Structure formats: C-alpha cells, structure tokens
XYZ file of C-alpha atoms in Angstrom:
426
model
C 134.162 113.341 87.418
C 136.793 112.071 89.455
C 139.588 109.682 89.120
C 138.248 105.730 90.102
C 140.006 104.174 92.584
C 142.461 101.125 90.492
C 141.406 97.818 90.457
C 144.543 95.685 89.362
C 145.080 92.043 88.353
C 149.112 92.479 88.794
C 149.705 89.750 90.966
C 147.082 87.875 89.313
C 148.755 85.602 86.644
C 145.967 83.663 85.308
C 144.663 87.582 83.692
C 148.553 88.712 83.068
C 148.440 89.672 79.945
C 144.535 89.806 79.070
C 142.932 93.351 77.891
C 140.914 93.198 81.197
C 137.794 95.847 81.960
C 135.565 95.986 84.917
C 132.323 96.977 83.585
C 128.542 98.019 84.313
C 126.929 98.180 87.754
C 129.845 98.468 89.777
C 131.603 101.293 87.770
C 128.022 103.131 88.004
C 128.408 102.539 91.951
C 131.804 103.507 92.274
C 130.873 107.246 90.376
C 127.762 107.514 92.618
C 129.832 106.679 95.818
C 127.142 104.044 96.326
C 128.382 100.073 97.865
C 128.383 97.683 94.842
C 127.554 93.786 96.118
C 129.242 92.638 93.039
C 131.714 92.885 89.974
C 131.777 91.839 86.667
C 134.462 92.121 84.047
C 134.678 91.659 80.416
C 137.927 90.699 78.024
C 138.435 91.643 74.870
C 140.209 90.246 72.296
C 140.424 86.269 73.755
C 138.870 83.543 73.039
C 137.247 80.497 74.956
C 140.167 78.334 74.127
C 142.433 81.036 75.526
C 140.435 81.419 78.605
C 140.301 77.866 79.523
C 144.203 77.308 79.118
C 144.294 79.994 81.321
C 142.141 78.353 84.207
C 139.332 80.068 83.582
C 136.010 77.725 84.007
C 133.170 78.172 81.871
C 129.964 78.265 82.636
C 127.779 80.453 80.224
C 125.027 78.856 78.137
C 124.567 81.397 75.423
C 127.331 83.235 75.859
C 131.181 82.824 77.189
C 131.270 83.747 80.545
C 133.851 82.110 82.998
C 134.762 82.218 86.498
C 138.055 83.345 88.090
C 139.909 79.905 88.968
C 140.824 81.780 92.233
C 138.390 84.574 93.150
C 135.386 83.129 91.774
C 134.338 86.417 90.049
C 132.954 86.619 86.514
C 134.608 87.078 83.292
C 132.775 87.460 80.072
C 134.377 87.644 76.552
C 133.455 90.670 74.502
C 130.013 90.415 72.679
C 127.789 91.888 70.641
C 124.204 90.642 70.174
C 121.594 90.530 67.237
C 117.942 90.406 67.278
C 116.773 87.002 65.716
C 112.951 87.002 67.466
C 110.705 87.604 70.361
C 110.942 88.048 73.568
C 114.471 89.002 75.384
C 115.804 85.265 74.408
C 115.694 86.214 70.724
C 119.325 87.226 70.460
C 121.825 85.739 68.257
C 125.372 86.426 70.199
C 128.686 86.705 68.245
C 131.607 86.705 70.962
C 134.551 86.570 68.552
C 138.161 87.582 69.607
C 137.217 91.116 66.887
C 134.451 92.017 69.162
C 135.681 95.561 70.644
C 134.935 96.732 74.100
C 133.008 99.805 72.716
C 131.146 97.396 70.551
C 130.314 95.614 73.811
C 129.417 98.253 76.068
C 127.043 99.226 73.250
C 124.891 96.331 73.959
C 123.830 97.911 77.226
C 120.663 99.243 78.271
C 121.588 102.294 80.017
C 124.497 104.843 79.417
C 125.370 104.725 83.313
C 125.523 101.011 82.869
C 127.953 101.044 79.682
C 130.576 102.192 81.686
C 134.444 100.468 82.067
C 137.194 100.701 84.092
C 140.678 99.862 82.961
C 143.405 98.516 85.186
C 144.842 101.863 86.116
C 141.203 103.163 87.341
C 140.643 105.037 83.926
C 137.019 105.667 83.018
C 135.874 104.237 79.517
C 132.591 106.249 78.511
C 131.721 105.878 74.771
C 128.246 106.673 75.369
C 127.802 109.969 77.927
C 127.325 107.491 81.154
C 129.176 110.054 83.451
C 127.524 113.152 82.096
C 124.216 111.510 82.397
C 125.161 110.712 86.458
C 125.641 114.164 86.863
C 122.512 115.157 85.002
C 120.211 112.464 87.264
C 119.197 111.116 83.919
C 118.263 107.265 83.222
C 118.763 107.341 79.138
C 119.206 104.512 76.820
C 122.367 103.702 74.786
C 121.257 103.423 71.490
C 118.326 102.827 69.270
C 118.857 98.695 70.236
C 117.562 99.406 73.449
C 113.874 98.712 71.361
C 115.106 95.023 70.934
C 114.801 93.442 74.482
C 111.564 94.087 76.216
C 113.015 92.749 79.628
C 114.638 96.804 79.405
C 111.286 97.818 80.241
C 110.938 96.584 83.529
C 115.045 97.298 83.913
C 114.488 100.763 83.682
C 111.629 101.009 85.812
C 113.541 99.059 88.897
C 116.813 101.450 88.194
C 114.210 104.680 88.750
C 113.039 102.531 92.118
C 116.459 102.684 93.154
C 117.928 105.986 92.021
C 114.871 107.798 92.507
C 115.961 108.796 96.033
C 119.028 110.002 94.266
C 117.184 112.456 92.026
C 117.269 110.397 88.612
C 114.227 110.220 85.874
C 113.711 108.915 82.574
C 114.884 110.467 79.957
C 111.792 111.818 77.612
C 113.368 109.838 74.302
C 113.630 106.170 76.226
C 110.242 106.435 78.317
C 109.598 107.366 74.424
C 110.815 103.890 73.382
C 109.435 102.311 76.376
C 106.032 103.228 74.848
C 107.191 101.500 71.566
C 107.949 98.866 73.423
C 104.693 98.260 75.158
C 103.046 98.941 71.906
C 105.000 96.207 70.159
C 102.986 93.469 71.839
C 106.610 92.489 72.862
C 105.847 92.477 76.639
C 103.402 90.337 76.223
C 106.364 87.377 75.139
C 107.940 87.959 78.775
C 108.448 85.192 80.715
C 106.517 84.879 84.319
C 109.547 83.969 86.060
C 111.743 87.515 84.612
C 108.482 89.651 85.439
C 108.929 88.617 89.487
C 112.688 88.891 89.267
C 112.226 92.380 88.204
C 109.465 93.133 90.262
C 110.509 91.373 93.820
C 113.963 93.568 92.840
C 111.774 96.541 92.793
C 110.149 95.924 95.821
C 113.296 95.734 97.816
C 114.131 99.237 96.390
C 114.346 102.484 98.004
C 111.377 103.991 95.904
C 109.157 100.683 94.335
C 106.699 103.620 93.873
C 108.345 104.395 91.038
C 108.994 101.042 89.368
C 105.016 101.272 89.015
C 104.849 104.570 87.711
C 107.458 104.567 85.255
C 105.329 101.451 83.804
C 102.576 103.169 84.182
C 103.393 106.324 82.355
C 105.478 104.123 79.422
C 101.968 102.032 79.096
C 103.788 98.771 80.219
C 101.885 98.587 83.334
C 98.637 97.171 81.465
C 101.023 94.592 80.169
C 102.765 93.234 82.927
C 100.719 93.891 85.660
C 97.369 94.774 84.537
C 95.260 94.100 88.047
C 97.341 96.848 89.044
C 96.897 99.113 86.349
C 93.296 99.064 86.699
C 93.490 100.973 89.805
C 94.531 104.165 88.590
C 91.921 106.086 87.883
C 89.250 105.035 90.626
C 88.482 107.308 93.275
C 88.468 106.248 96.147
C 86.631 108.887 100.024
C 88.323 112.160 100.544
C 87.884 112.264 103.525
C 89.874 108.499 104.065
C 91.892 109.017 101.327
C 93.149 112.703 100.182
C 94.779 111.519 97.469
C 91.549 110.066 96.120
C 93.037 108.363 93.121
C 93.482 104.893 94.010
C 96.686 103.806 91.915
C 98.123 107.026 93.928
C 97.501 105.353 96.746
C 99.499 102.308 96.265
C 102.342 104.599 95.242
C 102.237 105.975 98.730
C 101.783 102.828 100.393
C 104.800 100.971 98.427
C 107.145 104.028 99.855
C 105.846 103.373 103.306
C 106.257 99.716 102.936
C 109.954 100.483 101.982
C 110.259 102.862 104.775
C 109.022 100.373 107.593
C 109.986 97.219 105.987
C 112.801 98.256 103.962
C 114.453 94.951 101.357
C 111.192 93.091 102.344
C 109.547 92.546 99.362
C 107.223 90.401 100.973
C 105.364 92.940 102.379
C 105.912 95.051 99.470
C 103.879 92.510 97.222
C 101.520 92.853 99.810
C 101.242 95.954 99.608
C 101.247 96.406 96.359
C 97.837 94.054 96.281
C 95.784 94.719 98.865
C 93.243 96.989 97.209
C 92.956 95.304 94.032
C 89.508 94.909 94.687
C 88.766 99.050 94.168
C 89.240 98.146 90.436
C 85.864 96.065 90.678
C 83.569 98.217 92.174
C 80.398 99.097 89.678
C 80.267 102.699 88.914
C 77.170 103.238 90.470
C 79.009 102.825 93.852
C 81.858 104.603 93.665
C 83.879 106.349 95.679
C 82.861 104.167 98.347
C 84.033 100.424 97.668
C 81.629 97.722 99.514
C 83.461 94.593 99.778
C 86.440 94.891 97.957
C 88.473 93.194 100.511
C 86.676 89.764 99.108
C 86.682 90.896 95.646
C 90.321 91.417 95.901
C 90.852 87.688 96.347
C 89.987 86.672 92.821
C 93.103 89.475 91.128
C 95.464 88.409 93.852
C 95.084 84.646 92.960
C 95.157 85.133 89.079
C 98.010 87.675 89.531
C 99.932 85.209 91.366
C 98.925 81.827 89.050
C 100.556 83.935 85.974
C 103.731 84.932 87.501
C 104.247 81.888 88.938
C 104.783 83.667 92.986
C 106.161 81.533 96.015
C 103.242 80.211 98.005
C 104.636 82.132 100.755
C 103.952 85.442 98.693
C 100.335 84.425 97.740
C 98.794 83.170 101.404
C 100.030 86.468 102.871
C 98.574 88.621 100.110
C 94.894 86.954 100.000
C 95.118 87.473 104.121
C 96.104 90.755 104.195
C 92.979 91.566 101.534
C 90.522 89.985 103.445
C 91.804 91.155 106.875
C 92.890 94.376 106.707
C 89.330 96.328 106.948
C 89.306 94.315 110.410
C 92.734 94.850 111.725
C 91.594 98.705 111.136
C 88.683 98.605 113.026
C 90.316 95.918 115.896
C 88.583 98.298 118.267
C 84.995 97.199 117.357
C 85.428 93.643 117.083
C 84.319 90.905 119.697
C 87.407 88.289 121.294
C 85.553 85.884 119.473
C 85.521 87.861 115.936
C 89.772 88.515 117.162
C 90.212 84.585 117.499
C 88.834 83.691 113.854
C 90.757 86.368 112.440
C 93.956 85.219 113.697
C 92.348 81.128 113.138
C 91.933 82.280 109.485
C 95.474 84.103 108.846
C 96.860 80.593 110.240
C 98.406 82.850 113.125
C 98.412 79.676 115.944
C 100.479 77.547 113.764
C 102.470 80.965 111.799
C 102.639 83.448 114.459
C 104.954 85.853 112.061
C 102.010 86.413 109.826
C 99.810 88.515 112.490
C 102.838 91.156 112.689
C 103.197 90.959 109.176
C 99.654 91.447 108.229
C 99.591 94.390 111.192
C 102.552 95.883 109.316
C 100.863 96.027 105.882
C 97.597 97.640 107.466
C 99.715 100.197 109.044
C 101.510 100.700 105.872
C 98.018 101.011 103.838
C 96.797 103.359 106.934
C 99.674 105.645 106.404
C 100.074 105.400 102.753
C 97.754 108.572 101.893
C 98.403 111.730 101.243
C 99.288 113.691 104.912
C 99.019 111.133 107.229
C 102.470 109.384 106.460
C 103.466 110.390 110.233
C 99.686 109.195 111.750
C 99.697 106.842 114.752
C 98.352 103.198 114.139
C 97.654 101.614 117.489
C 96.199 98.743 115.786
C 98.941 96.585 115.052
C 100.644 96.716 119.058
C 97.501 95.709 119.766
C 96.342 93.033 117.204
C 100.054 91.454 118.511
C 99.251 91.728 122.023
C 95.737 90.115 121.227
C 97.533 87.337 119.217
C 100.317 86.807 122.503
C 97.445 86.587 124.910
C 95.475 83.856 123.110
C 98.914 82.089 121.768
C 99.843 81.972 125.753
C 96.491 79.093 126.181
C 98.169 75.996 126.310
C 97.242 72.751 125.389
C 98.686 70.702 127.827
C 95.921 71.436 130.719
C 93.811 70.212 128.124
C 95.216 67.355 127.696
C 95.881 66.219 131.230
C 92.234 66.895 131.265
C 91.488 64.317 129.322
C 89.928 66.561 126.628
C 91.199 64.843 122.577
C 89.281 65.183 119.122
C 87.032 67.730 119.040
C 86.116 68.671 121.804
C 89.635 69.134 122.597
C 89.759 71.894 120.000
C 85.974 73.582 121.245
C 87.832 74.011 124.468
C 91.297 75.412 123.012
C 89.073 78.067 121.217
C 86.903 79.056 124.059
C 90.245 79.586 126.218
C 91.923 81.444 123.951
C 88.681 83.904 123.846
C 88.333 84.342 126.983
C 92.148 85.063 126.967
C 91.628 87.570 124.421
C 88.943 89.279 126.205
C 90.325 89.707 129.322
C 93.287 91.653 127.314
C 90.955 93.460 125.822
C 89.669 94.495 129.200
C 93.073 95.265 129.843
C 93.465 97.662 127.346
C 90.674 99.257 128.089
C-alpha cells in the first residue's frame, strides 16, 4: 500500500505538541484514491482541560469532541466505549488521558474505518484495514461490533457505496449481522437513525445493495419490513423477467441511482412504489390487480414510523397510485391526463410531474434486460403537463368568470389544451 500523502499541524500552534491522528473515513478515502468531504482527528493522551487551554471549543454531549479554534475541524479525545443497554445509546464512554489510540480505533465498526494517519503520512493499521482494501472485503473489527445495532444498517450503506468498487461482506460479520437481527436489538433503533442511514443509502452508487445486505443478514424484516415482504412474490414474465418482485426493486434502486444519482428522493420512491405486490391474495398471483391503491396503506405506515419529511411521503403515495397511468399515457383521455396531473398537485408543484415521470421510467427499466429500453412516456406526460400549465387565468378573469365557475372553465381549457397536444403528437 502506498505511502499517504502528510497532513501536518506544524504551523498550527494550538495542536504543537499534541499526539495528533487523522482517523476513519478519510484515511479509508485517501487508500482508495476516492474524494473525502470531511476529516476527523482524534488525540491521545489529553484531556478536556488541556484542550480547552489550548482553544479548543467543546461541543460533544457524551463524549469530548472539540472544534479547531481556527479551522473549524473536529477533534475528539481518545475513547473507548462499554455496553451498559439497548439500543446504540447504551454505551458507557471512558475518554481518559490512558485511553490509547489502538484502544480507540478498536471501537470501530469496520477494519477500513479503524485506520490513522500520523503527522508524517504514516499508516496506523492495528486491525488488517489495508489488507482488507485490497481484498474488497467489508469485515468487522472485533467481536464488539455485536454491541451497536446502528452497525447493521452501517454496513449495509458502506456495501451501497463500495459495491461499485468490488467490496462484500465478509461471511463472519454478515454472520454477526444475523445475531444482531436475532437479538431483537434492531427493534430498539430509533426512527430518526433508520432514515439517516437509509436516505444515505439512497444517495449511494449501489442502494441495491443496502437492501440486500439487510436482506440476506435478516435485518430487512426489522427495519423495513413493507419492503421485505416483497421478496418472494412473483410478479408476469413476460413484464417482468426477473419475476421475483424484491429483485425488482433492486434493479429499479440502481436505475434510480443511475438517472437520478444523490437524489434520494426519488430513490425512496422508488424503493416504494410496488409495495402493494406484497398484498395480493395468492389466488391471484402473478398478476397484481390494484396494487397501485393497496400500496397507499404500506407507504403511509412506512413513513408514520420513520418519521419521513412530508415532502418524501406526498411524492411516494403519487407515484403508487400514478404510475400504472403514466405507463399507459397513450390510452388515456385529456380529461383522464388533467386529473392525473390535478391529483399529483402538478398546477401548483410543477416539479412533481417530471419527478413522478422519472420514477415510472426508472420502474419501466428496472427489470431484468430492458435497463437500455426507451420510455417515451415521461417527454410526453411533461409536454402534456406544459400544454395545460400554458392556460392562463387571467382571460378568465377579465372575463368576469370567479368562484366556481371560474375553476369549471380553467379545467375545461386546460383539456382542451391537452388534447390538442395530444393531436399533436399524434
């Protein structure tokens, strides 16, 4: 592995002096030749009285961390952490000035994240981080790893990222992942840490694999169990080669990252729309009558327990209940095309028809060989949406028209507006 670039602190006099490391995601970066948005550092052998005579501002709750009077940048002391009860709060930290930084690092999830750098650019690696880079393995440091369930989900949105790169789970932590979901400890998650992780996963370069790395650890059920009843249900051949319908929302999350890449808006959407397919009886499957309106009822209770933005929610129930229409656009009367778009609240939130175009193309090419297949529909949902948006109200108005009636007219303009691009496109 070769030689880090150095980092140095030498004209830096509030550290002068301090046994300074940079640590964790940005060491990981720096090996992988990979942009890091952030660093962190940790210092061993101070304390928080040192720190503060230094300059050094504190601002950690449970632990010392401190900010950089000049750069800003974060400095935590040493720590080591024991379990004390559920959940990933149930940590008792001991930060004393005896804390080593191989003692620290230990704490860590993931070898390639219990990395350090000293001031000369030397590599600290207690715990095999570099030789698991080079073998494209995500592997946990040490038997703690069991202790925080919030590693779960960590792991998972690492494979979304580094997937791309060639990395998988190492057999012995998915192993421990299934302890994990086993424990009952996922269960003590907060909502708000579950959509941290998975909005960070959806802005990945592979979310497909933050879902099955849950799924195959058994977490899945846990954390997202609306989703982990898909897998399983079959869904038409001859729509859907992949047939299995949790495979299909692996395809469509790639293709969501691929179109809308960082948008995890779309992702969620995405990741939702066919939640319905879990609900259909037996008796009727593969085919799955009405599950854009049975969707609705997952999609809200999903979104209630993790506590989503509204923002995330609206879009999600629209694209369920729309996106059999957007498919077959062709078919549908101006009329039908207006209350579609009234519905989706497109007049008043014009970014929401593109959007919801974008997820049905997404969930039209998210199955198995037709990741490169045209979708015309969404150009011309848009250009459906511009021609009615271009009826103005002011004609209306100098019309006299108000109340009502006023919006009777504005509807039957904006159909006939819509039909005559219609006729256009035909």
């Amino acid at each position: 592995m070769p030689r880090a670039e150095a980092w140095t602190h030498a004209d830096d006099p509030h550290s002068e002096g301090l046994a300074v490391f940079l640590v964790g995601g940005a060491v990981r970066d720096h090996l992988l030749a990979r942009p890091s948005s952030d660093r962190d550092f940790v210092v061993v052998g101070s304390t928080p009285q040192a720190m503060q005579a230094r300059g050094f501002r504190p601002v950690g709750k449970d632990f010392p961390v401190f900010l950089h009077p000049r750069s800003g940048e974060e400095y935590a002391l040493a720590r080591i952490e024991r379990k004390t009860g559920l959940g990933y709060r149930g940590f008792a930290v001991d930060a004393s000035s005896e804390v080593t930084l191989e003692q620290d690092l230990g704490r860590r999830d993931l070898t390639i994240n219990a990395m350090a750098m000293d001031r000369s650019g030397s590599i600290v690696d207690p715990y095999g981080g570099q030789r698991d880079i080079e073998a494209r393995l995500l592997r946990h440091v040490g038997p703690a790893f069991v202790e925080d369930p919030v590693r779960v989900l960590r792991v998972a949105r690492f494979a979304a990222r580094f997937a791309a790169l060639g990395f998988r789970v190492a057999d012995e932590t998915l192993a421990l992942m299934r302890q994990i979901a086993e424990s009952g400890e996922l269960d003590h998650l907060v909502p708000e840490r579950v959509w941290q992780e998975l909005r960070g996963a959806l802005r990945e370069t592979q979310p497909s694999a933050f879902i099955a790395v849950l799924q195959s650890s058994g977490a899945l059920q846990h954390v997202l169990p609306e989703v982990a009843a898909l897998y399983g249900v079959p869904q038409r051949a001859e729509f859907h080669p992949e047939v299995d319908t949790g495979r299909h929302i692996e395809l469509c999350l790639d293709m969501a990252a691929r179109l809308a890449p960082g948008d995890d808006l779309v992702g969620f959407c995405t990741l939702v729309h066919d939640l319905g397919k879990a609900l259909t009886p037996t008796s009727e499957l593969p085919r799955h009558l009405r599950h854009e309106h049975t969707g609705l009822a997952p999609i809200r209770a999903l979104c209630e327990r993790l506590k989503l933005p509204a923002e995330h929610r609206e879009l999600a129930l629209i694209c369920c209940q729309e996106h059999l229409n957007v498919h077959r656009l062709d078919e549908l009367k101006a009329a039908t095309v207006h209350d579609l778009v009234a519905r989706s609240d497109g007049f008043r939130k014009p970014q929401r028809i593109d959007q919801l175009g974008l997820v049905c193309e997404i969930d039209k090419r998210g199955r198995a060989g037709l990741s490169e297949g045209d979708y015309p529909q969404r150009a011309q949902l848009n250009r459906l949406h511009d021609a009615a948006r271009g009826v103005g109200t002011q004609a209306l108005l100098d019309a006299g028209l108000q109340g009502p009636e006023l919006g009777v007219q504005l509807r039957l303009q904006r159909i006939a507006a819509i039909h005559r691009a219609q006729v256009s496109d035909d």
